[in-house]
mmCIF file of C-alpha atoms in Angstrom:
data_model
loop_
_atom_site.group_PDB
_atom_site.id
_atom_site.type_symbol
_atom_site.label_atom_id
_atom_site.label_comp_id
_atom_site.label_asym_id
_atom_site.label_seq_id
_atom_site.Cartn_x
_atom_site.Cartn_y
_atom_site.Cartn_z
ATOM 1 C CA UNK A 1424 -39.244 106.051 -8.154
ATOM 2 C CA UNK A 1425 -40.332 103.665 -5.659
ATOM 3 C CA UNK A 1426 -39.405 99.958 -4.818
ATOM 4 C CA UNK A 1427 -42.818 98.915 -5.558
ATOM 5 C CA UNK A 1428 -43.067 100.842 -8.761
ATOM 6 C CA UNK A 1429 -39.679 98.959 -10.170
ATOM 7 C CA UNK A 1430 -40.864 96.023 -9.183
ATOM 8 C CA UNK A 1431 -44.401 96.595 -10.955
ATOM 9 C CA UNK A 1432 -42.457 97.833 -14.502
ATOM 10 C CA UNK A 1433 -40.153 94.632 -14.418
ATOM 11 C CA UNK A 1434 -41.153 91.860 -16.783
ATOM 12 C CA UNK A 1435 -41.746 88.659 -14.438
ATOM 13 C CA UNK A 1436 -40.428 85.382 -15.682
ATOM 14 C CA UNK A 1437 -42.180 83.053 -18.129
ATOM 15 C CA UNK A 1438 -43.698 79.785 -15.560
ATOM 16 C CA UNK A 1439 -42.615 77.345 -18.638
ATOM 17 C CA UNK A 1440 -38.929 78.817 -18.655
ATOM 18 C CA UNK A 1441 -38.376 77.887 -15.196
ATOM 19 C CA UNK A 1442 -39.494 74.713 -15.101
ATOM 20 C CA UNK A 1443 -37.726 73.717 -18.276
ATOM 21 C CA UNK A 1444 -34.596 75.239 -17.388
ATOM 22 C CA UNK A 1445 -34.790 73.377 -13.368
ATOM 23 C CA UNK A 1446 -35.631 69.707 -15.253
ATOM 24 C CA UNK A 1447 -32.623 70.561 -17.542
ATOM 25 C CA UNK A 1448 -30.332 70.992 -14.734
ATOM 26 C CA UNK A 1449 -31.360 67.828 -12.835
ATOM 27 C CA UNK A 1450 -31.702 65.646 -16.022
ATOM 28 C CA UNK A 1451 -28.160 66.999 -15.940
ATOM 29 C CA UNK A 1452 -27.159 66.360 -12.590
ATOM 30 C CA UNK A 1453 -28.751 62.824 -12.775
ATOM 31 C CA UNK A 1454 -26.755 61.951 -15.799
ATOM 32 C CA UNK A 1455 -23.514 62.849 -13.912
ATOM 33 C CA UNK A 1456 -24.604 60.978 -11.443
ATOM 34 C CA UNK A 1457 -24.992 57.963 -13.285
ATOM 35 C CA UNK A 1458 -22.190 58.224 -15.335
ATOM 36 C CA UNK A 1459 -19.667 58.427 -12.126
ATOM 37 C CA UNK A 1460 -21.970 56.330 -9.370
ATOM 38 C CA UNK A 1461 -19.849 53.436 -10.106
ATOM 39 C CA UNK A 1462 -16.887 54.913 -9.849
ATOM 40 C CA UNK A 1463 -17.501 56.082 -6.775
ATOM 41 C CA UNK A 1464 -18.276 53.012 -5.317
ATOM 42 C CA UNK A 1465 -15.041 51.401 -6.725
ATOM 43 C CA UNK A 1466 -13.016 54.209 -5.221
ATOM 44 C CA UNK A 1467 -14.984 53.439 -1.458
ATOM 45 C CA UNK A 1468 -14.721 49.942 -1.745
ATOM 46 C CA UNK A 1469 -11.132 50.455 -2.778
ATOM 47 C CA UNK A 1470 -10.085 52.675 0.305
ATOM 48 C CA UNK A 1471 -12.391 50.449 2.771
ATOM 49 C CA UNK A 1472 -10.231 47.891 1.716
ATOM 50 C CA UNK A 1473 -7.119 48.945 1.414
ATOM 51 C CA UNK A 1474 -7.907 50.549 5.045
ATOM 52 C CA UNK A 1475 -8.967 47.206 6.657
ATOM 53 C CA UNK A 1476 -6.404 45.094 5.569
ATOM 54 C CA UNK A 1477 -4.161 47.543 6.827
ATOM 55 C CA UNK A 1478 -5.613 47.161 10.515
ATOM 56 C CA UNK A 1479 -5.950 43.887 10.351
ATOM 57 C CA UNK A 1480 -2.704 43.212 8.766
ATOM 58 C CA UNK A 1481 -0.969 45.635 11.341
ATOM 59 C CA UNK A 1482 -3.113 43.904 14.384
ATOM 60 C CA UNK A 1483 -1.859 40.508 13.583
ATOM 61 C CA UNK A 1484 1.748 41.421 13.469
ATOM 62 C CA UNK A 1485 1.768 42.987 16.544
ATOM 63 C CA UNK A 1486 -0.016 40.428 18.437
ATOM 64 C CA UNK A 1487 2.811 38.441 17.289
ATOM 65 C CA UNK A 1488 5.503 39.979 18.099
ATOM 66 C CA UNK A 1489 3.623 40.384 21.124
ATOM 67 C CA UNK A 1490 3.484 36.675 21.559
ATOM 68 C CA UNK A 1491 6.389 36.229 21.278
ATOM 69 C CA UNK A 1492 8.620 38.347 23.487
ATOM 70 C CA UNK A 1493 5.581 37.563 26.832
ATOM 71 C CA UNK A 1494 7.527 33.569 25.645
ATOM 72 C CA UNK A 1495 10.889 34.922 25.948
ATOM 73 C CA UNK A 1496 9.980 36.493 29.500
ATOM 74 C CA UNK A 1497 8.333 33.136 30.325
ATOM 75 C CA UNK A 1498 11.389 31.062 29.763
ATOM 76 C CA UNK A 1499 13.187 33.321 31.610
ATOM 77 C CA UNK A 1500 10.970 33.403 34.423
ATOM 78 C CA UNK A 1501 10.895 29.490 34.101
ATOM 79 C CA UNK A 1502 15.173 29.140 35.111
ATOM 80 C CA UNK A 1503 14.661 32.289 37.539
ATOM 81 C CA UNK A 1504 16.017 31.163 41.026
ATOM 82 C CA UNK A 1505 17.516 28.133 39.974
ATOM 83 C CA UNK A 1506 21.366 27.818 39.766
ATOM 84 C CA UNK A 1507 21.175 27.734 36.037
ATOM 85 C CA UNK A 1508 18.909 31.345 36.077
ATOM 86 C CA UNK A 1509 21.478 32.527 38.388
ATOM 87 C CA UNK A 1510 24.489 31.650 36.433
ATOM 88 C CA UNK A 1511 23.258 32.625 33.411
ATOM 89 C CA UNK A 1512 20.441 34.076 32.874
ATOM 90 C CA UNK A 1513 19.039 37.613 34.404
ATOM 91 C CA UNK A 1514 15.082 37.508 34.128
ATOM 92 C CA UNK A 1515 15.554 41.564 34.281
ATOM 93 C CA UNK A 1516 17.793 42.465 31.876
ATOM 94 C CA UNK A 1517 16.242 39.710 29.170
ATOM 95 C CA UNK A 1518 12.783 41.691 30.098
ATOM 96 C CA UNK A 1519 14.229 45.128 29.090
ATOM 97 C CA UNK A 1520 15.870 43.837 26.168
ATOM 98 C CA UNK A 1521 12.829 41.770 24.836
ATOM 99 C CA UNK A 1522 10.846 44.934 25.750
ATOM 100 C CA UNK A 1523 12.822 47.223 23.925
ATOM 101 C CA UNK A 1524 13.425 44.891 20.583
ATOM 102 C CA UNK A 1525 9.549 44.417 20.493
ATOM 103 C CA UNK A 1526 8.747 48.134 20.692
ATOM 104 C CA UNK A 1527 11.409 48.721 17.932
ATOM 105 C CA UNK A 1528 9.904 46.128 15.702
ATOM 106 C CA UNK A 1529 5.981 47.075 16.613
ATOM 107 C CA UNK A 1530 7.013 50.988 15.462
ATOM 108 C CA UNK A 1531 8.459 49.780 12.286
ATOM 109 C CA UNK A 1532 5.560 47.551 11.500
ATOM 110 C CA UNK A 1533 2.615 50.181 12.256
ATOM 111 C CA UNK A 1534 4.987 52.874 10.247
ATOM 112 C CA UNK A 1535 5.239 50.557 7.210
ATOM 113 C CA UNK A 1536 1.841 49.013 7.216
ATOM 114 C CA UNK A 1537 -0.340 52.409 7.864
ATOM 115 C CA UNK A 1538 2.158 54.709 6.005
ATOM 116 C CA UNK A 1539 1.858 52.027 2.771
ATOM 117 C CA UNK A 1540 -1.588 51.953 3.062
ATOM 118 C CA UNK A 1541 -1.950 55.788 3.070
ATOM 119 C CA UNK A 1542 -0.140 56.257 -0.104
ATOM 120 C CA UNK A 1543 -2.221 53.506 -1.564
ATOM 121 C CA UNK A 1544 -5.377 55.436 -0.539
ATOM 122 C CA UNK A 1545 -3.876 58.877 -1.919
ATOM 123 C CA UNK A 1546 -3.604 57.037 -5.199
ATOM 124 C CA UNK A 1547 -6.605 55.863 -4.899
ATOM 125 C CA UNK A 1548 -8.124 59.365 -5.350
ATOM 126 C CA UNK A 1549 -5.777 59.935 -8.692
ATOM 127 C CA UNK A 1550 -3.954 61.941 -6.838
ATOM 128 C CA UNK A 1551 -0.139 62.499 -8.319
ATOM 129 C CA UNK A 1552 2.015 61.416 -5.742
ATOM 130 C CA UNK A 1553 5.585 61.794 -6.948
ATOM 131 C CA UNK A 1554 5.771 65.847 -5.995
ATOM 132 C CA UNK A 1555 4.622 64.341 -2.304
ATOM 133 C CA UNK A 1556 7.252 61.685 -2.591
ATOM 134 C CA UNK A 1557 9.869 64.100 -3.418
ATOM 135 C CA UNK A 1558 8.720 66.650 -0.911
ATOM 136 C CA UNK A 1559 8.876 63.820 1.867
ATOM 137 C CA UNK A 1560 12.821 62.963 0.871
ATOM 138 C CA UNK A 1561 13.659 66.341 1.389
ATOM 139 C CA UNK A 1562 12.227 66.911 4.565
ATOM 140 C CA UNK A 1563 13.531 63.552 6.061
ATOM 141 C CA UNK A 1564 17.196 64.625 4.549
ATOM 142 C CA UNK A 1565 16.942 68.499 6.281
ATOM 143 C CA UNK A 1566 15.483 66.293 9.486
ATOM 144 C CA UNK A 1567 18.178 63.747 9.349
ATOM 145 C CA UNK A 1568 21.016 66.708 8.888
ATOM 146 C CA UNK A 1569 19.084 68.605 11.969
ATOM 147 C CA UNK A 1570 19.182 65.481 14.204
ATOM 148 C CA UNK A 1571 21.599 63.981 13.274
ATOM 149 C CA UNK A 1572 22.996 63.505 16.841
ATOM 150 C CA UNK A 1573 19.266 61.685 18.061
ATOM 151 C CA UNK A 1574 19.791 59.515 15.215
ATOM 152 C CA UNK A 1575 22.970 58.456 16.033
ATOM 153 C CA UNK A 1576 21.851 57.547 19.420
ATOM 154 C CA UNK A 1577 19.052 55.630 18.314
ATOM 155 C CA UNK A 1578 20.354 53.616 15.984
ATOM 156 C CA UNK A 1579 23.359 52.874 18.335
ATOM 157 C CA UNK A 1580 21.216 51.798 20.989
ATOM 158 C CA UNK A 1581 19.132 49.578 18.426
ATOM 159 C CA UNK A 1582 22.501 47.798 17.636
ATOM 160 C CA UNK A 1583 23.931 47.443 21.000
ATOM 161 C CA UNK A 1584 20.535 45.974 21.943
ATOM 162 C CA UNK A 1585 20.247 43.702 19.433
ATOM 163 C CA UNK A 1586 24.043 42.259 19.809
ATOM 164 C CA UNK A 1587 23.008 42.155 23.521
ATOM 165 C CA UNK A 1588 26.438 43.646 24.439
ATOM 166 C CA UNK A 1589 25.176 44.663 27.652
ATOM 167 C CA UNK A 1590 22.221 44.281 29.565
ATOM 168 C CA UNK A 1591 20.816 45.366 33.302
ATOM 169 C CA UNK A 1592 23.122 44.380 36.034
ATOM 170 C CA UNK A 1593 26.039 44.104 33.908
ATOM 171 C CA UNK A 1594 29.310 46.157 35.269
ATOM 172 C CA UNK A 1595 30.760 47.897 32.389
ATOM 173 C CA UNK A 1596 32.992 51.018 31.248
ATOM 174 C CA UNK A 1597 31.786 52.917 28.761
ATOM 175 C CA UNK A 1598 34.786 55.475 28.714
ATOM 176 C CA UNK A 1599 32.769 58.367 29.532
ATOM 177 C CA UNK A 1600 31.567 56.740 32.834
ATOM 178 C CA UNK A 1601 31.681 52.766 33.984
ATOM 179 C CA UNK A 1602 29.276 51.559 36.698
ATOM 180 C CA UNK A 1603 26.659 48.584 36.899
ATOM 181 C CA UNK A 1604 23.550 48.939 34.263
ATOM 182 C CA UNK A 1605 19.862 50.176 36.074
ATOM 183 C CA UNK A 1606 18.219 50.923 32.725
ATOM 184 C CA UNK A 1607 19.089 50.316 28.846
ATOM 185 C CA UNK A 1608 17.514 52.712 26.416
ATOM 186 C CA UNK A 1609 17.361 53.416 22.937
ATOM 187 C CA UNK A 1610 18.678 56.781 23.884
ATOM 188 C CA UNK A 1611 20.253 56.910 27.009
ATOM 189 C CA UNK A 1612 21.889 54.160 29.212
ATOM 190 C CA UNK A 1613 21.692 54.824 32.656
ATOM 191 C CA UNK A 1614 24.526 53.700 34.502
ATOM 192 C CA UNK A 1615 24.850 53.631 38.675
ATOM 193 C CA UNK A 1616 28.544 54.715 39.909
ATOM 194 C CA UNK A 1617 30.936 53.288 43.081
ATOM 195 C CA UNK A 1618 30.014 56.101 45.041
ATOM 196 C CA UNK A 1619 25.734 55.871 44.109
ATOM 197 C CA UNK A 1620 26.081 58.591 41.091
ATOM 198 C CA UNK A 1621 23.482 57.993 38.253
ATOM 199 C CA UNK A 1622 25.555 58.351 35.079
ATOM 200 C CA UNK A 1623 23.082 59.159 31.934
ATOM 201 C CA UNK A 1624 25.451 58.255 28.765
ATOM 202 C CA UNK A 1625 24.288 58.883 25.274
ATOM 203 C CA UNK A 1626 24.567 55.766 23.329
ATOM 204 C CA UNK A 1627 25.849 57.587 20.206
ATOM 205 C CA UNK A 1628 28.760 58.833 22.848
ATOM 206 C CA UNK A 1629 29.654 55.616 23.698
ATOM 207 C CA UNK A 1630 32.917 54.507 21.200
ATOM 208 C CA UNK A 1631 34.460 51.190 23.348
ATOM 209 C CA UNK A 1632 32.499 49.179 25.852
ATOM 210 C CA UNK A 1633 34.207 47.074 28.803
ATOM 211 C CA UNK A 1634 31.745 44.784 29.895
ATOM 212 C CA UNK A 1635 32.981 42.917 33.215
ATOM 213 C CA UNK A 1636 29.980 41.219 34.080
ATOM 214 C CA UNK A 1637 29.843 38.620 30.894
ATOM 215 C CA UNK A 1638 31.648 35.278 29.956
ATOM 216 C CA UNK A 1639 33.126 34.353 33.525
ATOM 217 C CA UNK A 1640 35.611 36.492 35.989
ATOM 218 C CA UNK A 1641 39.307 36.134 37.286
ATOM 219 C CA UNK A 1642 39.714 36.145 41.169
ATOM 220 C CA UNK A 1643 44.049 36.909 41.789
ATOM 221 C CA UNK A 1644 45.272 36.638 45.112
ATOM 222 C CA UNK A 1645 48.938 37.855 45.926
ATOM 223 C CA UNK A 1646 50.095 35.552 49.031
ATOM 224 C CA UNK A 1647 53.366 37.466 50.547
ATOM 225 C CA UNK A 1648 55.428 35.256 52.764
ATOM 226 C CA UNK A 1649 59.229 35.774 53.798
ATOM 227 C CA UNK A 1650 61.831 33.729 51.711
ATOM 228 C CA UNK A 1651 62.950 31.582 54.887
ATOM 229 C CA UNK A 1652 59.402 29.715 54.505
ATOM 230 C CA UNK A 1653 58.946 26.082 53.325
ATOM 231 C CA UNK A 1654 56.872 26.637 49.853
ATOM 232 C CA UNK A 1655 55.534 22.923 50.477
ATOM 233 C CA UNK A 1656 53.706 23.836 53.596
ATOM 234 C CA UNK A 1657 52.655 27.008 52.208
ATOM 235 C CA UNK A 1658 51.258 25.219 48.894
ATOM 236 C CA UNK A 1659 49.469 22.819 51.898
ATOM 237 C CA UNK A 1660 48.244 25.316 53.763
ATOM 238 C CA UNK A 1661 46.872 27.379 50.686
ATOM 239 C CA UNK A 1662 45.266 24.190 48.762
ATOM 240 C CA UNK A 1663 43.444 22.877 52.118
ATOM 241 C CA UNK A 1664 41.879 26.155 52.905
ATOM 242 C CA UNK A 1665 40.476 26.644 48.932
ATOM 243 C CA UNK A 1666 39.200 23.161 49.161
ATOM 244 C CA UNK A 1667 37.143 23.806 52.062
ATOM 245 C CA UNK A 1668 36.371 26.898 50.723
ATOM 246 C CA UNK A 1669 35.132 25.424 47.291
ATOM 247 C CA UNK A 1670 32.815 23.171 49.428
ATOM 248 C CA UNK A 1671 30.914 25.527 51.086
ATOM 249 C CA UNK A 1672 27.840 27.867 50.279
ATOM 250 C CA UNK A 1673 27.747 30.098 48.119
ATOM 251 C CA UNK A 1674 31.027 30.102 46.548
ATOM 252 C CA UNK A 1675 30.188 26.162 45.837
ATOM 253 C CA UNK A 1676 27.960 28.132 43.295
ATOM 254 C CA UNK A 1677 30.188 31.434 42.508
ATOM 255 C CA UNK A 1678 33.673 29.032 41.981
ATOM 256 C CA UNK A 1679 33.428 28.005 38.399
ATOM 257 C CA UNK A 1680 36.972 26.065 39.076
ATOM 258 C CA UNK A 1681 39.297 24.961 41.356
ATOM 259 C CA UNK A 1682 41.261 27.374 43.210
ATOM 260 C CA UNK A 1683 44.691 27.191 41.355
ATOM 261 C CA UNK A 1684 48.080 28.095 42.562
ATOM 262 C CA UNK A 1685 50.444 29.106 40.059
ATOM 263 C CA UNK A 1686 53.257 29.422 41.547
ATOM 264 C CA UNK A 1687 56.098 32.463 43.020
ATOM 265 C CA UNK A 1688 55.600 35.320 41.376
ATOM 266 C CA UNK A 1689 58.509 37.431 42.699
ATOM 267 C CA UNK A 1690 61.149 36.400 44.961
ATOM 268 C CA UNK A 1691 63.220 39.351 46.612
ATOM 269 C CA UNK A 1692 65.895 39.512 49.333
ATOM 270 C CA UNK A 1693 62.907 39.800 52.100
ATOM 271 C CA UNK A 1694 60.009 38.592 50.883
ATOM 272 C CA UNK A 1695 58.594 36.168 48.028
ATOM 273 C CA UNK A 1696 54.965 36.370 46.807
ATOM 274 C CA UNK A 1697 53.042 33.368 45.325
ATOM 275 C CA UNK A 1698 50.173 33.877 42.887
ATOM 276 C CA UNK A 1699 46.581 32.242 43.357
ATOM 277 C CA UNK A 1700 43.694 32.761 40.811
ATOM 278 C CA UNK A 1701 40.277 31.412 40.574
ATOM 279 C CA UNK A 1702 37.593 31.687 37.886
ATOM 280 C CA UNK A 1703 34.672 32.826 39.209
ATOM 281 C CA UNK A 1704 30.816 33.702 38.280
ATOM 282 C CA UNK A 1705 30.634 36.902 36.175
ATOM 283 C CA UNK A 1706 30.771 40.223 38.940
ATOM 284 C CA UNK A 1707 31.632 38.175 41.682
ATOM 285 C CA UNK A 1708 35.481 38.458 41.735
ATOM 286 C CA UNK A 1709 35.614 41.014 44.153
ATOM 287 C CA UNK A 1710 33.675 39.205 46.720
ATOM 288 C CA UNK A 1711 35.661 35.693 45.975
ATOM 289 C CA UNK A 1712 39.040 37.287 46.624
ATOM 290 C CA UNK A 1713 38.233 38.905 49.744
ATOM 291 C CA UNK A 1714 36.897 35.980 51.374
ATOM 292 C CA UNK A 1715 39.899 33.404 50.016
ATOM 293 C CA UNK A 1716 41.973 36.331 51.297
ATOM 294 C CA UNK A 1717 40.606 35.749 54.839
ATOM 295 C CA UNK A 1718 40.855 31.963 54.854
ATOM 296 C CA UNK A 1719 44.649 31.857 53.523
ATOM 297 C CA UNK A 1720 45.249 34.275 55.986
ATOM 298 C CA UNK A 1721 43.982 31.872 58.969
ATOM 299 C CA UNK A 1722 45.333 28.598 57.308
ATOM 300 C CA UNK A 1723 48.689 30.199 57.356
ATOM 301 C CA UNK A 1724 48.044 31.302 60.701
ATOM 302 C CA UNK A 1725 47.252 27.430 61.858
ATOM 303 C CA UNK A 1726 50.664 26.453 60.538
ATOM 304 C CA UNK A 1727 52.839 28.809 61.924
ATOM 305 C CA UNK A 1728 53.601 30.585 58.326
ATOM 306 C CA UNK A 1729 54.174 34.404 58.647
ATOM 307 C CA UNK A 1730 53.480 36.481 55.847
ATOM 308 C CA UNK A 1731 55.529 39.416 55.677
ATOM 309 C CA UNK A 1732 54.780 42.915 57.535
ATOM 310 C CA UNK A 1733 53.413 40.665 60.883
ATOM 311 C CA UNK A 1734 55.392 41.296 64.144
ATOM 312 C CA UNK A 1735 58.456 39.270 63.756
ATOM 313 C CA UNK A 1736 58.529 36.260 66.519
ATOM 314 C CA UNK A 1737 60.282 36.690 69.980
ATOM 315 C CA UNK A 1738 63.173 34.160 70.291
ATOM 316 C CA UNK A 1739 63.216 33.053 74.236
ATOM 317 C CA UNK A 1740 66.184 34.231 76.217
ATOM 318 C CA UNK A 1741 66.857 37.328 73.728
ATOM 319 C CA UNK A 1742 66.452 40.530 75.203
ATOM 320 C CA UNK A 1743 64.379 43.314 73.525
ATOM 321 C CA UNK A 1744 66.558 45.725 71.792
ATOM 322 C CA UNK A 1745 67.077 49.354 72.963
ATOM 323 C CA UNK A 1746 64.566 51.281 71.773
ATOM 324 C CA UNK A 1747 67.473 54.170 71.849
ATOM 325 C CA UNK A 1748 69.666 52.576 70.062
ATOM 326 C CA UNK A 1749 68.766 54.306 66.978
ATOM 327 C CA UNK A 1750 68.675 57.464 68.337
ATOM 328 C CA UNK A 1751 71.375 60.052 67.417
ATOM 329 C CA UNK A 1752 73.477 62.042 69.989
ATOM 330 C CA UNK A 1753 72.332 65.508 70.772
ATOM 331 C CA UNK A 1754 74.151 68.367 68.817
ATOM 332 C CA UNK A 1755 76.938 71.024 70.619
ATOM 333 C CA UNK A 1756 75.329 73.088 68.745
ATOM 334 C CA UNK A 1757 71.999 72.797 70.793
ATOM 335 C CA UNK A 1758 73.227 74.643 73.892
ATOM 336 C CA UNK A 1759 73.835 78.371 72.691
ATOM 337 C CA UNK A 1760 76.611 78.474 75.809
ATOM 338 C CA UNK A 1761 78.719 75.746 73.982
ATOM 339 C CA UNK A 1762 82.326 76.929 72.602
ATOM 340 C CA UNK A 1763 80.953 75.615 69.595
ATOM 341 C CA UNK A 1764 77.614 77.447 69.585
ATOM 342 C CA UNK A 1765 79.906 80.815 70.754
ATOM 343 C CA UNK A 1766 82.759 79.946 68.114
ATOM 344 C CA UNK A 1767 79.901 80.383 65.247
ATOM 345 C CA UNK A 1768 78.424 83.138 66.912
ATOM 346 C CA UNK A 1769 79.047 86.244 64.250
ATOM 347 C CA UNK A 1770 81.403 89.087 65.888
ATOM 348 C CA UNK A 1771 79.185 92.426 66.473
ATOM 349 C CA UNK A 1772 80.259 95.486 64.188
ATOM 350 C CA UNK A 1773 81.990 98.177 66.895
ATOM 351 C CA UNK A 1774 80.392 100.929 67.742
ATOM 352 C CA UNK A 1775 80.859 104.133 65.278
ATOM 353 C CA UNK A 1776 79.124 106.763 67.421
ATOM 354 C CA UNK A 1777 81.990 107.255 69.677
#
């Protein structure tokens, strides 16, 4: 049979069915429509909302926090160059800190703020959230347990951060490596060695920190002089050359005290050694002992005071000693035609083969 024959034998649809039956589906459809409209609009006003007091919410906090660490660099800035910014203050390693404790606190706002307001929104839609909820704690355990060690370094640098027990240009030792601070991280700390290494230590490796560079520094000079000296012209000699030290740029600025002498420290049969200290500006021990080194060194030299190891003075009229005199006498042995070389001469075995 033929298509158009089948479609000639099949009865055709009533015109009044199909009308009635389309007007009772949209009188449907229009009653659904009006029973829920409103509810609609309650859930879109809800979640417009909810979103835009998130934003704005999350805007103003971080244009706060924003605010305020660009005034922490500014008072910084303010003492840099100054003797007070260069005693205590350093403009770069307040900037990195500031830095780092404002992008801390500007992650843990947006996190709180937008993740909040997402749940709010899910709810919003009737949606269950406790399966989500519990879902979420498990994964953060498993990711906690799988990174643990990135964690651990976080949150350590967070803290040491926060207590500011470092900062850049600081000399510490961190156990693992010690060097002066180039770069604090919420990770890594990088760390610049005596020889020029760069030292990356893990801030969760990190169990004791030494840091040299904060409070004030101890300059200790060991003065060696023999025991025949006067120890009133070497306390002379020693005071008048820190005093004029003292007075002069820049360790006017890097002597946080006067130069003190606190007395002998040993006394031996050839020499005696008296002990000088000095607080200094923090890191700048090293340079403060080398140069009162080099004027105790020439004060003594002005007043005739020899320290021990110089060449010992020429008294006039006595001769030089024999350089020879220490040298011992040549051996009999030496000369192999000595009766003492031929007495120890081993006898030959005699000849067998005869």
């Amino acid at each position: 049979m033929s298509l158009s024959a089948l479609l000639a034998a099949a009865p055709s649809p009533a015109p009044g069915g199909s009308l009635d039956e389309a007007a009772e589906r949209a009188g449907n459809a229009a009653g659904w429509v009006e029973e829920n409209w409103s509810t609609w609009v309650n859930t879109g006003l809800r979640i417009v909302l909810i979103a835009a007091i998130a934003l704005v919410l999350r805007y103003v906090i971080r244009r706060a926090l924003t605010n305020l660490i660009d005034r922490m660099n500014r008072s910084a800035q303010a003492v840099e160059g100054t003797a007070l910014g260069g005693l205590l203050v350093n403009a770069e390693r307040r900037r990195q800190r500031s830095e780092a404790i404002g992008s801390v606190l500007r992650s843990v706002t947006s996190f709180l703020i937008l993740g909040t307001a997402a749940l709010m929104i899910l709810g919003a839609f009737q949606i269950n959230l406790a399966p989500l909820l519990a879902s979420a704690g498990v994964a953060g355990v498993a990711l906690g347990f799988g990174a643990r060690n990135l964690v651990t370094d976080f949150l350590s640098g967070v803290f040491m951060i926060l207590e500011d027990q470092y900062g850049v240009g600081d000399q510490i030792d961190a156990g693992v490596a010690s060097g002066e601070v180039i770069e604090v991280g919420l990770r890594v700390t990088k760390l610049r060695g005596d020889n020029g290494e760069i030292w990356y230590v893990r801030n969760g490796e990190v169990k004791r920190i030494g840091n040299l560079s904060q409070g004030w520094s101890t300059a200790g000079v060991d003065v060696t002089v023999r025991p025949t000296e006067d120890l009133g012209r070497v306390r002379a000699s020693i005071t008048e050359a820190a005093e004029v030290m003292a007075k002069e740029d820049p360790w006017s600025e890097r002597l946080w005290g006067p130069v003190e002498i606190l007395g002998l420290d040993a006394v031996l049969l050839d020499s005696m050694t008296v002990r000088v200290t000095a607080k200094t500006m923090p890191g700048k021990a090293l340079g403060v002992e080398r140069e009162l080194r080099w004027r105790i060194k020439q004060a003594l030299d002005s007043a005739g005071i020899r320290m021990v190891g110089a060449v010992p003075l020429q008294v006039e009229g006595e001769s030089a000693p024999d350089p020879t005199a220490g040298v011992a006498a040549p051996s009999a042995y030496a000369s192999t035609t000595s009766p003492q070389s031929l007495a120890a001469t081993p006898i030959a075995p005699p000849n067998l083969t005869k």
